[in-house]
Coordinates of C-alpha atoms and ligand atoms in Angstrom, one line a residue:
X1 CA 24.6 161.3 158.0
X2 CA 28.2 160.9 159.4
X3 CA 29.5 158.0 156.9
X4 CA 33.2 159.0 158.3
X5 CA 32.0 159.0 162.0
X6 CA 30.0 156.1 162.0
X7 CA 28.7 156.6 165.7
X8 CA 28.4 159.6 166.4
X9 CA 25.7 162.2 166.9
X10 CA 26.7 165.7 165.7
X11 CA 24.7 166.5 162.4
X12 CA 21.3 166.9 164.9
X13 CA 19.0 167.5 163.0
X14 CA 17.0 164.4 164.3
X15 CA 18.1 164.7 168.3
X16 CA 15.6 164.6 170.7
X17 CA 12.9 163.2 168.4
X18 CA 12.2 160.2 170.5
X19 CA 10.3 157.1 168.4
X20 CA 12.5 155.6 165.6
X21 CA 10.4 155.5 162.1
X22 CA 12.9 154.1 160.0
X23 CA 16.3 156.0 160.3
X24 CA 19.2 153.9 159.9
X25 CA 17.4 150.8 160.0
X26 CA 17.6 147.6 157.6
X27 CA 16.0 144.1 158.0
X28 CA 18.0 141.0 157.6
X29 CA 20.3 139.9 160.1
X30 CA 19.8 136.7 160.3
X31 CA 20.6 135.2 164.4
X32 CA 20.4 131.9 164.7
X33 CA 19.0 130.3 168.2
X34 CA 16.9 127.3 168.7
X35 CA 17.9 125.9 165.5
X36 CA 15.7 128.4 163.7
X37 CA 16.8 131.5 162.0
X38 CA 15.4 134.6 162.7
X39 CA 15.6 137.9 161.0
X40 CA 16.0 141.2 163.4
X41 CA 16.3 144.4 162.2
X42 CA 19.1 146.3 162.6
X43 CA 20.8 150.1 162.6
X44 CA 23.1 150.4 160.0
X45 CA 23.2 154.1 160.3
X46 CA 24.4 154.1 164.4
X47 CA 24.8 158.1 164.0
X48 CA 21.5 158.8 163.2
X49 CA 20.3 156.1 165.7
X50 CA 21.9 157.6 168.4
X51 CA 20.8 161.4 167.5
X52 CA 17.4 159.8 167.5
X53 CA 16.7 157.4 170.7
X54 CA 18.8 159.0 173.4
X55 CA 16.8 162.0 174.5
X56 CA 19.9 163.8 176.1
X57 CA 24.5 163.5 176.4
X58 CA 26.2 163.5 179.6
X59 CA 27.4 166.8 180.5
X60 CA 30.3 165.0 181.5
X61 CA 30.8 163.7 177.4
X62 CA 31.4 167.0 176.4
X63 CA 33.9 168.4 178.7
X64 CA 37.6 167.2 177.6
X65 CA 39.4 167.3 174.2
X66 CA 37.5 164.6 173.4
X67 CA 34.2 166.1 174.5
X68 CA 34.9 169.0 172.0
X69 CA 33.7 166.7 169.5
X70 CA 30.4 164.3 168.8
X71 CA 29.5 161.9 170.9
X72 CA 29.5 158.1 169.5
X73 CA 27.9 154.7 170.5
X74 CA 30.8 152.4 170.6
X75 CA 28.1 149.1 170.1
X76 CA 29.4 146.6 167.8
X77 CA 25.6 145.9 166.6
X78 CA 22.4 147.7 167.8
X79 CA 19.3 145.2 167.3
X80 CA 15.6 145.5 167.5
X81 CA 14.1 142.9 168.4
X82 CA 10.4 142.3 168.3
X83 CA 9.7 139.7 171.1
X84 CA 11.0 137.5 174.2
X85 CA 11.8 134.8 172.2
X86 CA 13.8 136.8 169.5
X87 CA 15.9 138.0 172.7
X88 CA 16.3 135.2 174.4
X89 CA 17.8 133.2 171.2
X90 CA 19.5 135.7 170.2
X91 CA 21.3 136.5 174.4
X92 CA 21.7 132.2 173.4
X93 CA 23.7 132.4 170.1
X94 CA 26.0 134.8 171.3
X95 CA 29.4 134.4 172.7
X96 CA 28.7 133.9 176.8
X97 CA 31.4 136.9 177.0
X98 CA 29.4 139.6 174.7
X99 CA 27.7 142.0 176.8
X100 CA 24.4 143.2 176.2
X101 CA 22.8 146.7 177.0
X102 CA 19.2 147.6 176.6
X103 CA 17.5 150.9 175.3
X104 CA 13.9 151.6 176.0
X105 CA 13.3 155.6 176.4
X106 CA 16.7 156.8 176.2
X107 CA 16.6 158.8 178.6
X108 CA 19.5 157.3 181.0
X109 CA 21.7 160.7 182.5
X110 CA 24.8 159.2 181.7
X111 CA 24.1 157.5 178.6
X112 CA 25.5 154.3 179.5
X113 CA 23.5 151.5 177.8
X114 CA 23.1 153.6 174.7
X115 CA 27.0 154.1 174.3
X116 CA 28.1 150.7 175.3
X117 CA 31.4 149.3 174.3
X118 CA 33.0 148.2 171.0
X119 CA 32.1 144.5 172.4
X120 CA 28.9 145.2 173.1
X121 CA 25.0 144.5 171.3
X122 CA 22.7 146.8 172.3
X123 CA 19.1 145.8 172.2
X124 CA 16.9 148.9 171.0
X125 CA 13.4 147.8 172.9
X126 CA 11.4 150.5 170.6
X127 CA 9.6 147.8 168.6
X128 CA 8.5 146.0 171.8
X129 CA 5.3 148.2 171.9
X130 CA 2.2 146.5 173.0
X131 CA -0.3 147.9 175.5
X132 CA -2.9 145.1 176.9
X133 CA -5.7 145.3 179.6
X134 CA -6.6 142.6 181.3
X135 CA -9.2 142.0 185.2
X136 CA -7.5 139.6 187.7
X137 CA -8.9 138.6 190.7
X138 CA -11.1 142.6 190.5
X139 CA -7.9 143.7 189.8
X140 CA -7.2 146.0 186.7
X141 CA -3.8 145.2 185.2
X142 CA -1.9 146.3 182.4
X143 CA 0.7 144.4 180.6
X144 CA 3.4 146.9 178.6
X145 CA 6.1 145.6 176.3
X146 CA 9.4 146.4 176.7
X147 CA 9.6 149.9 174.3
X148 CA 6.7 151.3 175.3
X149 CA 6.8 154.6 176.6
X150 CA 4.9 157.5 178.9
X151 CA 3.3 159.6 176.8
X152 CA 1.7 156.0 175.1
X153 CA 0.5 154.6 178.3
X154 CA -0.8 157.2 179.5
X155 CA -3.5 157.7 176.6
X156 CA -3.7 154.5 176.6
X157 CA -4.7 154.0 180.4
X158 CA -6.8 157.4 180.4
X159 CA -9.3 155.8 178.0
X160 CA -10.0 153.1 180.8
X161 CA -10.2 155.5 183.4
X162 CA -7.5 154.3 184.7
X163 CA -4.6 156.0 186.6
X164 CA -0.7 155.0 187.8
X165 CA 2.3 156.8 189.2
X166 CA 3.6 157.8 185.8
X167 CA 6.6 160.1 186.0
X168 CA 5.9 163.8 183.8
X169 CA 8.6 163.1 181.1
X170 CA 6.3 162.0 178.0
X171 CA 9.3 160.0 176.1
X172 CA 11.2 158.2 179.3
X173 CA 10.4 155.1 179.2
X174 CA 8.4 152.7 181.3
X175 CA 10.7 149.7 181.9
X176 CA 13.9 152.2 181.9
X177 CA 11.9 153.9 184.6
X178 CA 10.6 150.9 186.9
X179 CA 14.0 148.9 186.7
X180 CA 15.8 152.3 187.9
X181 CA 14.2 153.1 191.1
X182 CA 11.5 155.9 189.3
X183 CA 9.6 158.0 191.4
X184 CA 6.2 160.4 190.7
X185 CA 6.4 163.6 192.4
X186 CA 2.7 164.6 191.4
X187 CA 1.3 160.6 192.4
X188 CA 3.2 158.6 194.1
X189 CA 2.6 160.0 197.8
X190 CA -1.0 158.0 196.7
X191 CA -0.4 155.4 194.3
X192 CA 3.3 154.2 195.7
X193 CA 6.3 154.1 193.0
X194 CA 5.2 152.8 189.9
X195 CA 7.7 149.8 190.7
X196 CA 5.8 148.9 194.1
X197 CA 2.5 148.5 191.3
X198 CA 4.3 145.5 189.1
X199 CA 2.5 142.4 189.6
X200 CA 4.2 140.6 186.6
X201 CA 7.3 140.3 185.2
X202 CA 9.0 138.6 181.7
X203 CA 12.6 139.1 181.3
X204 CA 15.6 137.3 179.3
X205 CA 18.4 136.3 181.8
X206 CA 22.5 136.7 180.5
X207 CA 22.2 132.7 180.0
X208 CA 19.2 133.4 177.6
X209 CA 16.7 131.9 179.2
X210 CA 13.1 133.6 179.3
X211 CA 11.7 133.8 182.8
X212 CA 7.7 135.4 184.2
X213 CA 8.6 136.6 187.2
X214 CA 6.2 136.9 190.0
X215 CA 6.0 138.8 193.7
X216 CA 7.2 134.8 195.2
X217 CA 10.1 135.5 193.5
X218 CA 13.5 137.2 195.0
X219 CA 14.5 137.9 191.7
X220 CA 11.2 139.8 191.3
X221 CA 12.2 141.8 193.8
X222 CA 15.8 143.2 192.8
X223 CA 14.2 143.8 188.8
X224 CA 12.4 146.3 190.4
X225 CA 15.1 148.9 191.2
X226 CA 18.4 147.2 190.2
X227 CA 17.2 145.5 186.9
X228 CA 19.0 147.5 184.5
X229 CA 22.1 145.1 186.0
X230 CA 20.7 141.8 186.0
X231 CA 18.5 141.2 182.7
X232 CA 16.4 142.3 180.1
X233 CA 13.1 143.2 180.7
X234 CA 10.5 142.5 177.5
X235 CA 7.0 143.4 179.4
X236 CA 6.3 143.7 182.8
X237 CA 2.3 144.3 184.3
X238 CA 1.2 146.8 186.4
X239 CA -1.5 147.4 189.0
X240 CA -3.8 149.9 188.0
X241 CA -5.9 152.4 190.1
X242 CA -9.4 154.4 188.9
X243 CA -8.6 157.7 188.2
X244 CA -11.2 158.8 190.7
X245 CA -7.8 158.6 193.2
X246 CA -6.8 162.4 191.8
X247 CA -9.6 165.2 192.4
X248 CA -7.4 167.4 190.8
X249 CA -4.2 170.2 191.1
X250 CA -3.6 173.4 191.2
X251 CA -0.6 175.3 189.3
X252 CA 0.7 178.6 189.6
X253 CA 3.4 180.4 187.6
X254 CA 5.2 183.3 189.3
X255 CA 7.7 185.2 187.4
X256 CA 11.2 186.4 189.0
X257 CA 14.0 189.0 188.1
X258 CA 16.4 188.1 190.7
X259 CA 17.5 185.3 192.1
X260 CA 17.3 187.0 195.6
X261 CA 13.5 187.2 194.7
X262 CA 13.6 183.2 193.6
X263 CA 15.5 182.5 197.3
X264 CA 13.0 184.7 199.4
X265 CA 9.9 182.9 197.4
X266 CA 11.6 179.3 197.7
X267 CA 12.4 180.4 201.6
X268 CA 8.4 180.3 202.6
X269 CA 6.7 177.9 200.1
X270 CA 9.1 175.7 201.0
X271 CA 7.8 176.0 204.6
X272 CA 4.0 175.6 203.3
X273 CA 5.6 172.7 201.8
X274 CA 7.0 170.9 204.6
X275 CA 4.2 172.1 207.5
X276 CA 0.7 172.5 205.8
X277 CA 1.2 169.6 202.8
X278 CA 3.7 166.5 204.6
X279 CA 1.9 165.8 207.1
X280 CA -1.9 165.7 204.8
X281 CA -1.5 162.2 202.6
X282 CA -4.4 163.5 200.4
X283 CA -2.5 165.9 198.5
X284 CA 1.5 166.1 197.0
X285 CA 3.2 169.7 196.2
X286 CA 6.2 170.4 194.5
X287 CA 8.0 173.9 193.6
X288 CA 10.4 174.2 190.4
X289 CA 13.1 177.0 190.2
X290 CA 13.5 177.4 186.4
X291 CA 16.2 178.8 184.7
X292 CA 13.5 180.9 182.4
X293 CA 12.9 183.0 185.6
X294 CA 10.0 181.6 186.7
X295 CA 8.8 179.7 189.9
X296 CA 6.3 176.8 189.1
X297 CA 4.1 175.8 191.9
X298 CA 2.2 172.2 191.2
X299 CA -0.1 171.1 194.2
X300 CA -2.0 167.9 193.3
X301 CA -5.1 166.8 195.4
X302 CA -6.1 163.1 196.0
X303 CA -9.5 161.4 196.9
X304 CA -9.0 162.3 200.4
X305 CA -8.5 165.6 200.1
X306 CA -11.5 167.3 201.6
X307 CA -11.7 171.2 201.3
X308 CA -11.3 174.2 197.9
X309 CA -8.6 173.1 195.8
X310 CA -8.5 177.3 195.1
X311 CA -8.7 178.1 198.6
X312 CA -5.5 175.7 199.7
X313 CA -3.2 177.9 197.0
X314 CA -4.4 181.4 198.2
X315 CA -1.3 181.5 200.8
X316 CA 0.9 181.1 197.9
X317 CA -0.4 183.7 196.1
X318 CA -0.1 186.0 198.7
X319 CA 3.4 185.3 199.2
X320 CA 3.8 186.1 195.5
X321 CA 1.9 189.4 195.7
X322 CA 3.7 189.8 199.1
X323 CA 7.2 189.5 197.1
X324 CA 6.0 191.9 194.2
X325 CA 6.2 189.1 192.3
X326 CA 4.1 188.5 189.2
X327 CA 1.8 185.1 188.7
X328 CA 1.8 185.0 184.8
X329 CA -0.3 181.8 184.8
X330 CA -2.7 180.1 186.9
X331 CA -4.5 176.7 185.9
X332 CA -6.7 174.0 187.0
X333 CA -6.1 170.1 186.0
X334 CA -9.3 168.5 186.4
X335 CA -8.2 164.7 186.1
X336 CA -5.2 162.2 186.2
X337 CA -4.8 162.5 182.9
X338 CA -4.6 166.4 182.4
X339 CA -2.3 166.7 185.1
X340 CA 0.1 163.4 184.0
X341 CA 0.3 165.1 180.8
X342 CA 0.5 168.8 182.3
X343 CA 4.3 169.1 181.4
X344 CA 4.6 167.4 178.3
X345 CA 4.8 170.9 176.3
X346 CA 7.3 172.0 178.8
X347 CA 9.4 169.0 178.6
X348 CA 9.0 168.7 174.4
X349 CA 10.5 171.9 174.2
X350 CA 13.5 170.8 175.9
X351 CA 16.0 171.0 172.6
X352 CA 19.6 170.7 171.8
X353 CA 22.2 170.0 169.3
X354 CA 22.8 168.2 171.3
X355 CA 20.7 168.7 174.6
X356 CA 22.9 168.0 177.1
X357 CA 22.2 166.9 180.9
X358 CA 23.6 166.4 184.6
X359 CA 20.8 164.8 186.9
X360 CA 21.3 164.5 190.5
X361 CA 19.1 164.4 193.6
X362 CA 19.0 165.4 197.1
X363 CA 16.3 164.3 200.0
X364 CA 15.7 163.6 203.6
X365 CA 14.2 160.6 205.2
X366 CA 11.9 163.0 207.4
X367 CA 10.7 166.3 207.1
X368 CA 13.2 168.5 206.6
X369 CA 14.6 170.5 209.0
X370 CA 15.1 174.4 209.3
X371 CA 18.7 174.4 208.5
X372 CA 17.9 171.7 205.6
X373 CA 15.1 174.2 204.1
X374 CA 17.9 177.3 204.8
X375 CA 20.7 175.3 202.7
X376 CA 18.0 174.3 199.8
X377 CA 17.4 178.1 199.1
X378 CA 20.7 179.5 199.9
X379 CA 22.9 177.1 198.1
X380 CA 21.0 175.1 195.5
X381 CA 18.1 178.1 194.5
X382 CA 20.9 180.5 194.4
X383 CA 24.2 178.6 192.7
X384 CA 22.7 176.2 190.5
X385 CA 23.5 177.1 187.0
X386 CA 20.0 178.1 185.7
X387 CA 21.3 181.4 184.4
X388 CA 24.6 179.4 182.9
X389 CA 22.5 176.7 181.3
X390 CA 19.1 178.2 181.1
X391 CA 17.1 175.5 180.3
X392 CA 17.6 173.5 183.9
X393 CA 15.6 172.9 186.7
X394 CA 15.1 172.1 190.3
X395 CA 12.6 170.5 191.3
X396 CA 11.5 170.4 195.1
X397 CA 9.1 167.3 195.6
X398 CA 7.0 165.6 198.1
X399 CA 7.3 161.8 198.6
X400 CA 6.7 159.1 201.3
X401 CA 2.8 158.8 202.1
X402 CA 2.1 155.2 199.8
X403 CA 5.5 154.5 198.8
X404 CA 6.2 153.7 203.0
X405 CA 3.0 151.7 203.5
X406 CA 4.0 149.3 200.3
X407 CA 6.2 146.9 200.2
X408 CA 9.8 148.6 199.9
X409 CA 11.7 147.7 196.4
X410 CA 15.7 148.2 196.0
X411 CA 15.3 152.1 195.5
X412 CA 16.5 155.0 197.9
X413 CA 12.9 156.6 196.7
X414 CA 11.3 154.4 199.1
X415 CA 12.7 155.9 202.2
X416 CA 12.6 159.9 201.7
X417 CA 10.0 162.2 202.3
X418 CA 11.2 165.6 201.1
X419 CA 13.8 165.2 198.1
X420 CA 14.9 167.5 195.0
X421 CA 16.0 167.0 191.6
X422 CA 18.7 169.3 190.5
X423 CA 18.6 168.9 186.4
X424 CA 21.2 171.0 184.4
X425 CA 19.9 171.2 180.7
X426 CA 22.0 173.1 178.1
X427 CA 21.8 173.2 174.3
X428 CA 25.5 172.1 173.6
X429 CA 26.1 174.0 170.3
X430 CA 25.6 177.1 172.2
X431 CA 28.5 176.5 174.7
X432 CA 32.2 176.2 174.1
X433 CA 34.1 173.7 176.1
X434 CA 35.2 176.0 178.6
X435 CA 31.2 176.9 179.2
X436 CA 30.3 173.4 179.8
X437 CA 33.0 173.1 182.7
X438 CA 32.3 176.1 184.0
X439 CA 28.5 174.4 184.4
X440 CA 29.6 171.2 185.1
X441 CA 31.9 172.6 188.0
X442 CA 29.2 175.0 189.5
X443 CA 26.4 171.5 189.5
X444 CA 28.8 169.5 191.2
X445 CA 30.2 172.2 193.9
X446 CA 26.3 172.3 194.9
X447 CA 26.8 168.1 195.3
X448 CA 29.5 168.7 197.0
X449 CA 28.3 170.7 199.5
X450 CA 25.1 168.8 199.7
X451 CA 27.7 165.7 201.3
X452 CA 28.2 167.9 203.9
X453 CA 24.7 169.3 205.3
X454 CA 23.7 166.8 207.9
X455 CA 19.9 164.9 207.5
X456 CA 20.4 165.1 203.8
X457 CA 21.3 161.8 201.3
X458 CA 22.4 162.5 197.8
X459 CA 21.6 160.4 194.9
X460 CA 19.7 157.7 195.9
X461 CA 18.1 156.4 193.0
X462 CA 19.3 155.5 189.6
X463 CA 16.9 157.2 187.9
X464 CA 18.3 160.6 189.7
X465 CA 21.5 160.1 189.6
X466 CA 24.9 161.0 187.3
X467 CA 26.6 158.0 187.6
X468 CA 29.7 158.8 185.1
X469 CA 30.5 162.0 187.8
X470 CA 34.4 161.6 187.8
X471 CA 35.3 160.3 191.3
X472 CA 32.5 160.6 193.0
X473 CA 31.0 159.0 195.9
X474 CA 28.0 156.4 195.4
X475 CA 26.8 154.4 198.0
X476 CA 25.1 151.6 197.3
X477 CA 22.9 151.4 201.0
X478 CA 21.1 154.9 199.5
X479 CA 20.8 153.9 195.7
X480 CA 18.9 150.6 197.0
X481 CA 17.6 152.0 200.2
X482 CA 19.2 150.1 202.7
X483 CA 21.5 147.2 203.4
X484 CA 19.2 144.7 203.1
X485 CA 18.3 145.5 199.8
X486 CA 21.9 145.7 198.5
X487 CA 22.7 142.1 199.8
X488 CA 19.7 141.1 197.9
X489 CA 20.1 142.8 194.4
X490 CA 24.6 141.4 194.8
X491 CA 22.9 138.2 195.4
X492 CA 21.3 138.1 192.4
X493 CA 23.4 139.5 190.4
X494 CA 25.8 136.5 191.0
X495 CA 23.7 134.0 190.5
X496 CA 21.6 135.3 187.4
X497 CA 24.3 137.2 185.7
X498 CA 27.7 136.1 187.0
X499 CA 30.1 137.1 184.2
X500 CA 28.7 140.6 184.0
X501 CA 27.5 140.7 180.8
X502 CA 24.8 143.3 181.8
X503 CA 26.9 146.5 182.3
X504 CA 25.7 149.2 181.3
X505 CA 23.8 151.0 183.7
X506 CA 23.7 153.2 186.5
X507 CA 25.0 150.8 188.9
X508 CA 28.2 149.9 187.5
X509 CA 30.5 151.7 190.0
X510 CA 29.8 149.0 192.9
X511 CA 28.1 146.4 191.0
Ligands
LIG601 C1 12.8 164.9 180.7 C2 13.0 163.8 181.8 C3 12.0 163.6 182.7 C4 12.1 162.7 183.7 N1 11.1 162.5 184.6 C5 11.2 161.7 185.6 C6 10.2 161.5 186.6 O1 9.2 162.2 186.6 N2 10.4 160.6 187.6 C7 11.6 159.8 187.6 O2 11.7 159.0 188.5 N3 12.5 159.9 186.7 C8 12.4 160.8 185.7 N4 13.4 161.0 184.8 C9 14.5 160.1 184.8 C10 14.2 158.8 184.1 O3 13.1 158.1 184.8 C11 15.4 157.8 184.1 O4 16.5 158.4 183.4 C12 15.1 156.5 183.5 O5 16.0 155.5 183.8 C13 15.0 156.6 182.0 O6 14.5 155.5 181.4 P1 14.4 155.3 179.8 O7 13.9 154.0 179.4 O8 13.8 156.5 179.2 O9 16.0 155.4 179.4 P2 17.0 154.3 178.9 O10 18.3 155.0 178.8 O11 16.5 153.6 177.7 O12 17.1 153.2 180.1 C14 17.5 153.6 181.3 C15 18.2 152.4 182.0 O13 17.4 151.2 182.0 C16 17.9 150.2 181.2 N5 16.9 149.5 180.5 C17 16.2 150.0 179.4 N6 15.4 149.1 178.9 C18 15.6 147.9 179.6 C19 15.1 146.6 179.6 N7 14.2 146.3 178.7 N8 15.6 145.7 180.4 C20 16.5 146.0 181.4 N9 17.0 147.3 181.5 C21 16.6 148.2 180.6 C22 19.0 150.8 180.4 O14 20.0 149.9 180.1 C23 19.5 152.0 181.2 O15 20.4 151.6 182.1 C24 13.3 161.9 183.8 C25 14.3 162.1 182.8 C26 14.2 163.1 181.9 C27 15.3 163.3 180.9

């Protein structure tokens, strides 16, 4: 499409569509490795590529001169390979200086590995897609390649009755996810983080080597939350539960004019939230303030939830009709699956030319306080940009529950209770410069302030965080979740990746 901008993304036509079927591709580049050759495809066409397989830009790519105009990959070569061996020759027969990034969903805030650097080879993992089930020990695993991504696993594990903490984004993908710290709002207060089920782990370290990495390993450990920094990931297996573990979930859709209205709503369910559903493991809630003037309430009930799914939500609905405030939609999820997949639609219809995206989070360790809950409404419900850039969210989540009782992984996830996503979605062609840094500046004056209110950590995850925000504060005890954990990912990184050829990722401020 762009033969004079060889990078870049701006003819859209194909953004946001997230599997690559051919675009840009030819076979033939021959790698040489173990004294074999081996042929990997690769993108010719890097515009196209990049339109195609990252799902969202920076908000912060689009604000200068330069942001005025498309965004590029810089790569010198995007690959895709199709196994561990391919990867591990081909890490082998490059310079020891080249750095490597990897691509699995795309889906990365800041767009790091997908960018890269004029030095760089980014691995596309899309072709790294198999799905295999497997009994150990009673145990029932499943292994997933590298490329493989939600919406795949999940109808693939639904068919064995199976369920996981999957997170609601049908194209993010799975290793992207579990190497970043990833989190389920609707499952993990029962199943854990979907890294905390990984039993198994192949990966291709900087030196090349190909390594199965088990829970005896420290390495092991530090993939699961810091791994973007310290290799590549080609499969990785995961601990599966019976989907008998989710009775079911209640949604309700309330409709609001104001934003005082959204406030006074947020102001009580927020207290349901924190006093009738923390303290019950058997059930996770979470309440999204949309830019399209609605208020999404999502209550998921586990196995040991005892008691009228119907009956639990009536207090909500009150408060709605309370408020004179319409519910436009009520539903029922039955099962794992239906309520995994519940926001795929939502999330599909997510589009832009290109979409553009600022992702931070907020959380406390315990349950939040008064003042916490007052700040939430006041300050994020009422000056996020959701009327600026219409197609963002907040999302105001449960956590804790499983993800304490398992064994903690380098992720800030493991340690808070109450937490929100503040996501800032904009269709880019719609907005001229000076409207993208009027969003960008009202996102980050809500981070700002968010430093301030005490009890309350902000972005402490990879997966939830913006890690290109110009000057701002990251610290690396929250991202990983404590000390401890950031002595053990450094460690690693100097002995499995010491000349930093892995860096592009969310971690590269303080890694
Ligand atoms: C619409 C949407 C919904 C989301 N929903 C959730 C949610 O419910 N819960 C949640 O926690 N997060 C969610 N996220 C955030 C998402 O989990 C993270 O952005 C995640 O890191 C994306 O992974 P990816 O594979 O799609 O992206 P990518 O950009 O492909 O990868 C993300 C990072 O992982 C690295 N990586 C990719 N493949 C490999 C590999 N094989 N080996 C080593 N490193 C690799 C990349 O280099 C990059 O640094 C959502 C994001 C969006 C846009």
């Amino acid at each position: 499409m762009t033969a004079e901008h060889p990078g870049d993304a701006s003819g859209r036509s194909a953004w946001n569509q997230s599997s690559p079927r051919g675009i840009g591709l030819v076979a033939g580049t021959v790698i040489t490795g173990s004294g074999s050759e081996r042929a990997i495809e690769q993108v010719v066409d890097k515009g196209s590529w990049l339109a195609e397989r990252a799902s969202c830009v920076s908000g912060n790519r689009l604000l200068g001169a330069d942001g005025a105009g498309p965004v590029r990959t810089q790569a010198r070569e995007i690959l895709l390979p199709r196994s561990a061996e391919e990867i591990a020759d081909l890490v082998r027969s490059l310079p020891p200086d080249t750095p490597v990034g990897s691509v699995c969903g795309g889906h990365e805030s800041s767009n790091a590995a997908a960018v890269a650097s004029d030095s760089a080879v980014v691995l596309d993992m899309a072709r790294l897609k198999s799905i295999d089930f497997h009994e150990e020990s009673g145990r029932k695993l499943v292994t997933v390649g590298g490329g493989v991504v939600f919406r795949e696993l999940v109808e693939a594990v639904r068919v064995r009755q199976g369920a996981l903490p999957v997170g609601t984004g049908p194209g993010v993908g799975i290793v992207g996810y579990v190497v970043n710290g990833g989190l389920s709002g609707y499952f993990s207060r029962r199943l854990g983080l979907l890294g905390q089920r990984v039993t198994r782990l192949t990966m291709v370290t900087a030196a090349g080597e190909i390594r199965v990495l088990t829970p005896d390993d420290e390495l092991f450990t530090a993939m699961l939350g810091a791994g973007s920094a310290l290799g590549i990931v080609c499969d990785l297996t995961l601990d599966m539960e019976s989907d008998s573990v989710v009775r079911g979930a209640e949604q309700r859709v309330v409709a609001f004019e104001t934003r005082a209205q959204a406030v006074a709503f947020a102001r009580e369910a927020l207290r349901f939230q924190r006093d009738q559903v923390l303290p019950d493991e058997g059930m996770s809630m979470e309440l999204v303030v949309a830019g399209t003037k609605t208020l999404v309430v999502t209550i998921v009930f586990y196995d040991s939830f005892r008691g009228s799914m119907a009956e639990f939500v009536a207090p909500l609905e009150a408060l709605a009709a309370r408020l004179e405030l319409p519910i436009v939609a009520s539903s029922h999820f039955g099962s794992w699956y239906e309520t995994a997949a519940a926001l795929w639609p939502v999330i599909n219809a997510m589009k832009g030319n290109p979409l553009a995206m600022l992702q931070h989070c907020l959380g406390s360790e315990g349950a939040p306080t008064d003042a916490i809950l007052d700040w939430v409404c006041d300050t994020v419900v009422a000056e996020a940009p959701l009327d600026e850039a219409p197609l963002s969210i907040v999302e105001i989540r449960t956590l804790g529950a499983a993800v304490m009782a398992m064994k903690p992984i380098p992720s800030g996830n493991c340690r808070h209770r109450f937490f929100l996503d503040l996501i800032t979605h904009y269709d880019a062609k719609e907005k001229t410069v000076a409207e993208r840094r009027e969003i960008a500046a009202m996102t980050r004056s809500v981070i700002e302030k968010a430093r301030g209110v005490e009890g309350l950590a902000v972005d402490f995850s990879g997966t939830h965080s913006q890690p290109d925000d110009p000057g701002a504060n990251v610290s690396p005890s929250l991202i990983f979740g404590s000390e401890a954990m950031v002595e053990l990912v450094r460690a690693q990184k100097k002995v499995v990746d010491p000349g930093n050829r892995f860096r592009f990722h969310p971690y590269a401020k303080f890694l």
